[in-house]
CSV table of C-alpha atoms in Angstrom, one decimal:
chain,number,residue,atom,x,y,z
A,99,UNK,CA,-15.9,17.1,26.9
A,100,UNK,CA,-13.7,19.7,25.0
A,101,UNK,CA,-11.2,18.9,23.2
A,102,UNK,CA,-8.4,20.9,24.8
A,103,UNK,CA,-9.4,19.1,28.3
A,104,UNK,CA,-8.9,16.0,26.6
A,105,UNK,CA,-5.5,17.2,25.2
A,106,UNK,CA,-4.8,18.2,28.7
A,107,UNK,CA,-5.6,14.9,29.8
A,108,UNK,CA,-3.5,12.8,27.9
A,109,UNK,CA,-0.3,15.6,28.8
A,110,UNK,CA,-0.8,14.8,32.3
A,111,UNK,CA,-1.0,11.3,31.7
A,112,UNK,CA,2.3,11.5,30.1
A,113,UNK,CA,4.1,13.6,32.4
A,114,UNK,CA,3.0,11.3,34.9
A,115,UNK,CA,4.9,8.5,33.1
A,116,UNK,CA,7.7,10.4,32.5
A,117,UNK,CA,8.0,11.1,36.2
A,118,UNK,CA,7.9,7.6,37.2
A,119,UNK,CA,10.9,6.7,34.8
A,120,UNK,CA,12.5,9.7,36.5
A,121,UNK,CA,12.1,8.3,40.2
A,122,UNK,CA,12.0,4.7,39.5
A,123,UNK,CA,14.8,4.7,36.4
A,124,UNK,CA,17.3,6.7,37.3
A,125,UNK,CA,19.9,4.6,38.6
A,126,UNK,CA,19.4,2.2,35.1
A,127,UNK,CA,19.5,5.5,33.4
A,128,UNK,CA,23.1,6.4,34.5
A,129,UNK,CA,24.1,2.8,34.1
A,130,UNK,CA,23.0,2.7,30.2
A,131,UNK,CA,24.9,6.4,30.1
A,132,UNK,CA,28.0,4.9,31.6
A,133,UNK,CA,27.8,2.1,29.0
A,134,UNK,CA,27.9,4.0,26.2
A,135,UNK,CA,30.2,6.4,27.3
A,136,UNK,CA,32.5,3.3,27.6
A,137,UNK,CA,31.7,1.6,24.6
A,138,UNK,CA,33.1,4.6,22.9
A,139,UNK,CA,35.5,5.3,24.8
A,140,UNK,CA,37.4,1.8,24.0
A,141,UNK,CA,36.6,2.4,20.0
A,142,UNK,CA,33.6,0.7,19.9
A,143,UNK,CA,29.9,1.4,17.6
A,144,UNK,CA,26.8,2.1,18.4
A,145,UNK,CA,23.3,1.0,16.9
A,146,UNK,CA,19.9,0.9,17.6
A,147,UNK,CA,16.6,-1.1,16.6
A,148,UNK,CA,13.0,-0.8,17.3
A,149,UNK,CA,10.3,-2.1,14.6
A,150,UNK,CA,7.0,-0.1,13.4
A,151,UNK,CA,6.8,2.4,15.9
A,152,UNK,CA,8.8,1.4,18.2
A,153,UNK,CA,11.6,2.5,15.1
A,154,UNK,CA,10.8,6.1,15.9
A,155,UNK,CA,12.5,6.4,19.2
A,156,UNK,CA,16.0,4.5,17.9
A,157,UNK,CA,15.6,6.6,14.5
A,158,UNK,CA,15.4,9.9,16.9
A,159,UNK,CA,19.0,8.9,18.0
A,160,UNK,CA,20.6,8.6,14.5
A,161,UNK,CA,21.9,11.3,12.6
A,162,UNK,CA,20.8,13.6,15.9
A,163,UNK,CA,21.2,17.9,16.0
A,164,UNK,CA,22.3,17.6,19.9
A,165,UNK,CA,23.1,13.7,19.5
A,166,UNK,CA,26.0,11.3,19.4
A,167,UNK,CA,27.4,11.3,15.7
A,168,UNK,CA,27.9,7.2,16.8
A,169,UNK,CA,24.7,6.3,16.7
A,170,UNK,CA,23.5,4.1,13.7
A,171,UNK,CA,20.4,2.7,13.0
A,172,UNK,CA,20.2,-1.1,12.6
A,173,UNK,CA,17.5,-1.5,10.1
A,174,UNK,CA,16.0,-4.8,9.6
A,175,UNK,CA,14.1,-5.3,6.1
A,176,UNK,CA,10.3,-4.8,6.0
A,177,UNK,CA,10.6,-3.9,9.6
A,178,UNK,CA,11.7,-0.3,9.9
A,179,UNK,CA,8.4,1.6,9.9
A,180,UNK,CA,4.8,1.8,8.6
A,181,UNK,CA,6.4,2.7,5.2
A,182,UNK,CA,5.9,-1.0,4.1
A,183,UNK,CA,3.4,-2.3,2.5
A,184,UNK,CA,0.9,-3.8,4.0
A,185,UNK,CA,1.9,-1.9,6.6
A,186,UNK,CA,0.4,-5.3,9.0
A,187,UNK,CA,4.0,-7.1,6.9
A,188,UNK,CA,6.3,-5.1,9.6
A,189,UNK,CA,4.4,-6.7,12.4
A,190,UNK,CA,4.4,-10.5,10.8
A,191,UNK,CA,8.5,-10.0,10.3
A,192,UNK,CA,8.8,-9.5,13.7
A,193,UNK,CA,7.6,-12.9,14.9
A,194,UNK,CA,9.5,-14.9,12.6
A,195,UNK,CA,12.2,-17.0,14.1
A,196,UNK,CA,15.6,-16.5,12.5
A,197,UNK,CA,15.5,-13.3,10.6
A,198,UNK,CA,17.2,-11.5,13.4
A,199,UNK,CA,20.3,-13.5,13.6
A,200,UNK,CA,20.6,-13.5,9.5
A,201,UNK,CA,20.2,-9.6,10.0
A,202,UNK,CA,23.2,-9.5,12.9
A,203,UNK,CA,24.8,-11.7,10.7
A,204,UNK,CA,25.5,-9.7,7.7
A,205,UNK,CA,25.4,-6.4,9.9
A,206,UNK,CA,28.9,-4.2,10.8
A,207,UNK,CA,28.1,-5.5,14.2
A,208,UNK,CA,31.0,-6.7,15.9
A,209,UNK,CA,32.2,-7.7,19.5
A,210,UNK,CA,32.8,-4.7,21.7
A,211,UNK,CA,29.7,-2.7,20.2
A,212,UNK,CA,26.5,-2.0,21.6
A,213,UNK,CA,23.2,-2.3,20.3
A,214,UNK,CA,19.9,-0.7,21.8
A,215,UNK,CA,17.1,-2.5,21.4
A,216,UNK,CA,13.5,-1.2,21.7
A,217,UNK,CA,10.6,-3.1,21.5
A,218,UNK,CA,7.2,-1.8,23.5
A,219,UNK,CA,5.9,-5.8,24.3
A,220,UNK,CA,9.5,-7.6,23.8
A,221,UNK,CA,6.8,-10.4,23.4
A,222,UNK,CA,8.0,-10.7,19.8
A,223,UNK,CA,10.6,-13.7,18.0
A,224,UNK,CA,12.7,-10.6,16.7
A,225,UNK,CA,13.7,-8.4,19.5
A,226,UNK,CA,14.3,-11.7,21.9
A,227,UNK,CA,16.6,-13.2,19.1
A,228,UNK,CA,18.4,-9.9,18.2
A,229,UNK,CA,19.1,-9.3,21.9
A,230,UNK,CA,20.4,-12.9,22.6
A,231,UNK,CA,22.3,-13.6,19.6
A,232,UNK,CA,23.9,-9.8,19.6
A,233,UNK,CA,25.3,-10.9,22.6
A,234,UNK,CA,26.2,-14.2,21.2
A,235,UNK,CA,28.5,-12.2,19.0
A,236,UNK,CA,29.9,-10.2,22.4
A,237,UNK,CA,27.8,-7.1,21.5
A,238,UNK,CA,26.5,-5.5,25.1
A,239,UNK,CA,22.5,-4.6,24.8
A,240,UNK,CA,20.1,-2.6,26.3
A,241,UNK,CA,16.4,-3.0,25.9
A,242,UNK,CA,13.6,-0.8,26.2
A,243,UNK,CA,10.3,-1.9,27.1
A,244,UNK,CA,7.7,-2.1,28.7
A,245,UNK,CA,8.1,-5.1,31.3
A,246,UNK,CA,4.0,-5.2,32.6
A,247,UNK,CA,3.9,-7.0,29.4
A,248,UNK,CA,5.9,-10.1,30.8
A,249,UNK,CA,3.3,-10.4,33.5
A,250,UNK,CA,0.3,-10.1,31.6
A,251,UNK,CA,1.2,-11.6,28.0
A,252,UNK,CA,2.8,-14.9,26.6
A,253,UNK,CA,6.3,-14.7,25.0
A,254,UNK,CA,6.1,-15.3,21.2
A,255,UNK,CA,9.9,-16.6,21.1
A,256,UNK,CA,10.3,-20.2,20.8
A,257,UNK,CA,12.6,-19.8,24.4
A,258,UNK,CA,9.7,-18.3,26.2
A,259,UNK,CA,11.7,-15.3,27.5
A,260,UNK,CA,11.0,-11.5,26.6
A,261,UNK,CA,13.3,-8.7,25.9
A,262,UNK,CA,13.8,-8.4,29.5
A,263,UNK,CA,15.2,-11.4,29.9
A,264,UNK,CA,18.1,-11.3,27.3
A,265,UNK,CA,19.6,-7.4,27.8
A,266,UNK,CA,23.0,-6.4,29.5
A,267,UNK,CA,20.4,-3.8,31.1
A,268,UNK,CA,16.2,-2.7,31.4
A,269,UNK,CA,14.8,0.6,30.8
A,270,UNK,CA,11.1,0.3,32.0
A,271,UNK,CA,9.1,2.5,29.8
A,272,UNK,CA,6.5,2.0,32.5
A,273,UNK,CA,3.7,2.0,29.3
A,274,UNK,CA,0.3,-0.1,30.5
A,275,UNK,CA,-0.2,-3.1,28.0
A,276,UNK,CA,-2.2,-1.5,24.7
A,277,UNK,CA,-0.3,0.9,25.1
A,278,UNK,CA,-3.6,3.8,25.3
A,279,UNK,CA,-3.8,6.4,28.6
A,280,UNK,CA,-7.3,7.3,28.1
A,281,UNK,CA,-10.6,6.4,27.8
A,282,UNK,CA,-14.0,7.8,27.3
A,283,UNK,CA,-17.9,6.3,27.3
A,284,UNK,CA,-18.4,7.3,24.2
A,285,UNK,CA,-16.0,5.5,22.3
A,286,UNK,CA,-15.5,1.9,22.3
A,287,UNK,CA,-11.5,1.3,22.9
A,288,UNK,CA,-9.2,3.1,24.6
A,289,UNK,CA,-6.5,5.6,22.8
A,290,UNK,CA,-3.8,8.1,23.1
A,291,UNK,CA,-0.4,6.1,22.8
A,292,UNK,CA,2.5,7.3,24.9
A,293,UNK,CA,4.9,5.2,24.2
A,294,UNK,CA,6.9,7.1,21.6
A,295,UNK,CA,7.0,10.4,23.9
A,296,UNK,CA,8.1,8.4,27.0
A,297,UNK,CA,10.7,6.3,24.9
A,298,UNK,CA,12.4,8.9,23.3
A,299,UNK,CA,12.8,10.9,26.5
A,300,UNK,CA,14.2,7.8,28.2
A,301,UNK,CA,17.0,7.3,25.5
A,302,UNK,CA,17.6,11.3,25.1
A,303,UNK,CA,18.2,10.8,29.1
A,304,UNK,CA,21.0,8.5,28.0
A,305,UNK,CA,22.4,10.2,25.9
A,306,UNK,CA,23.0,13.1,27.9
A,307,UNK,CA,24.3,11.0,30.8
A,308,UNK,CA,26.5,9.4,28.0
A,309,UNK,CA,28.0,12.5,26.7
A,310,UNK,CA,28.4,13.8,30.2
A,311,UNK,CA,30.5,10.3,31.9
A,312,UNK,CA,32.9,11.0,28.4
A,313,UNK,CA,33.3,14.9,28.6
A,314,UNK,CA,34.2,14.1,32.9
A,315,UNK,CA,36.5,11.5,31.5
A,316,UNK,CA,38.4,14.0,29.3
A,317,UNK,CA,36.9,12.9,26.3
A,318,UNK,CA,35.2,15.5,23.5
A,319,UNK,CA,31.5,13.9,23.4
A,320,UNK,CA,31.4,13.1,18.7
A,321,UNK,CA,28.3,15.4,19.5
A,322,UNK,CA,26.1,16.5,15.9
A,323,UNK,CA,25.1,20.2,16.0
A,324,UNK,CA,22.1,21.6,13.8
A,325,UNK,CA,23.2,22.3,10.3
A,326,UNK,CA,20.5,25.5,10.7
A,327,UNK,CA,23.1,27.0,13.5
A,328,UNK,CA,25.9,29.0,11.9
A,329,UNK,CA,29.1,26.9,12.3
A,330,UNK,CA,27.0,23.7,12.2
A,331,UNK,CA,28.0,22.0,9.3
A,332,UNK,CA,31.8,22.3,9.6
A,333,UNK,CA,31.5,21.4,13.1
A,334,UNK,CA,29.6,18.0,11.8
A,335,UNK,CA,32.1,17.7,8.8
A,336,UNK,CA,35.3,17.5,11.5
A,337,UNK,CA,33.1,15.0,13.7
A,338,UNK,CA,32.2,12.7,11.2
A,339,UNK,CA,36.1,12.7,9.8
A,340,UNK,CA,36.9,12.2,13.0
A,341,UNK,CA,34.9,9.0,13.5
A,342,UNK,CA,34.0,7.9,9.9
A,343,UNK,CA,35.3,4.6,10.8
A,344,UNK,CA,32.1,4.0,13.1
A,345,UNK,CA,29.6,6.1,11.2
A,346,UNK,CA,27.6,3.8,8.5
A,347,UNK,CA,24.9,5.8,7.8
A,348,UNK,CA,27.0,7.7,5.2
A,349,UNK,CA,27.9,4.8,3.3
């Protein structure tokens, strides 16, 4: 088989997924929108968290050309990316029972703020704890995942819940568990990831819905434009004055 049918293969796979989240998410879609769009609307902050790769989608929404200037990345020690070492540390952290709530803890996190949470299996100690004890703090969540894993894996959380269980409100990624869409004879596991394409698209959905409930609400979306468009960086300069106060990622 040739590569480019192979490459064709794994587009159709992810278009296909990408369609189901648009006939079967679209409703939670809007809802998420709406509750960002509120959250700042009433002067409240935005954040997001994934760990390893599920990092990449909630880093795609902070410091965004096109995205809300509100959006800050929650970053919890060790468990940002693959850019720690052993890389196999970032996926220890996250089954270790308390580290979430000391990172909430000692986070700008306050009540009235939202916090995105992604996490592929939201099998994991870390993503269950950050969602329940962000909302301990009055801190509305939403989680991205993958809920197939609840039926066909065990919780690692002490409470024996998942993601799922402790969010405000569920966007199915729709990913199979292993997270691969193809297969072939001749090699022994299956491969091709699409969770990071299908994620990011789901949350880039969001945001568009977000910025569209605040601009019908007579409210300027604090949207980021490219710094590589004429006009781009003064435009960013007056949004981030604007809303320093909820921006941490310049500090």
């Amino acid at each position: 088989m040739d590569d480019g049918t192979l490459g064709g293969r794994f587009l159709d796979a992810a278009i296909g997924l990408l369609e189901r989240v648009r006939n079967e998410e679209s409703e939670t879609i809007t809802a998420a929108g709406e509750l960002i769009a509120d959250t700042v609307a009433d002067g409240g902050r935005l954040f997001a968290y994934g760990a390893g790769h599920s990092s990449l989608p909630a880093q795609d929404l902070v410091y965004r050309a096109g995205g809300l200037a509100l959006m800050n990345l929650l970053a919890v020690p060790g468990a940002v990316g693959v850019d720690v070492r052993p890389a196999t540390l970032g996926s220890a952290l996250e089954r270790i029972d308390g580290l979430a709530t000391a990172v909430l803890d000692t986070s700008p996190l306050r009540a009235g703020d939202l916090l995105v949470i992604i996490s592929l299996s939201g099998r994991n100690a870390l993503p269950v704890e950050m969602a329940t004890h962000a909302r301990e703090l009055g801190v509305k969540v939403i989680g991205v995942t993958s809920v197939a894993y609840a039926t066909q894996t065990a919780s690692r959380h002490s409470s024996g819940t998942f993601l799922k269980d402790q969010c405000d409100l569920v966007l199915d990624s729709k990913i199979a568990v292993g997270d691969a869409e193809l297969t072939l004879d001749s090699i022994p596991a299956p491969f091709a990831p699409a969770s990071t394409v299908v994620t990011s698209a789901i949350l880039q959905s969001v945001m568009a819905t977000a910025a569209a409930c605040l601009a019908d609400r007579g409210i300027e979306p604090p949207l980021l434009r490219s710094g590589n468009v004429d006009g781009g960086l003064d435009w960013n300069d007056r949004v981030m004055r604007e809303y320093g106060d909820r921006i941490f990622y310049l500090r």
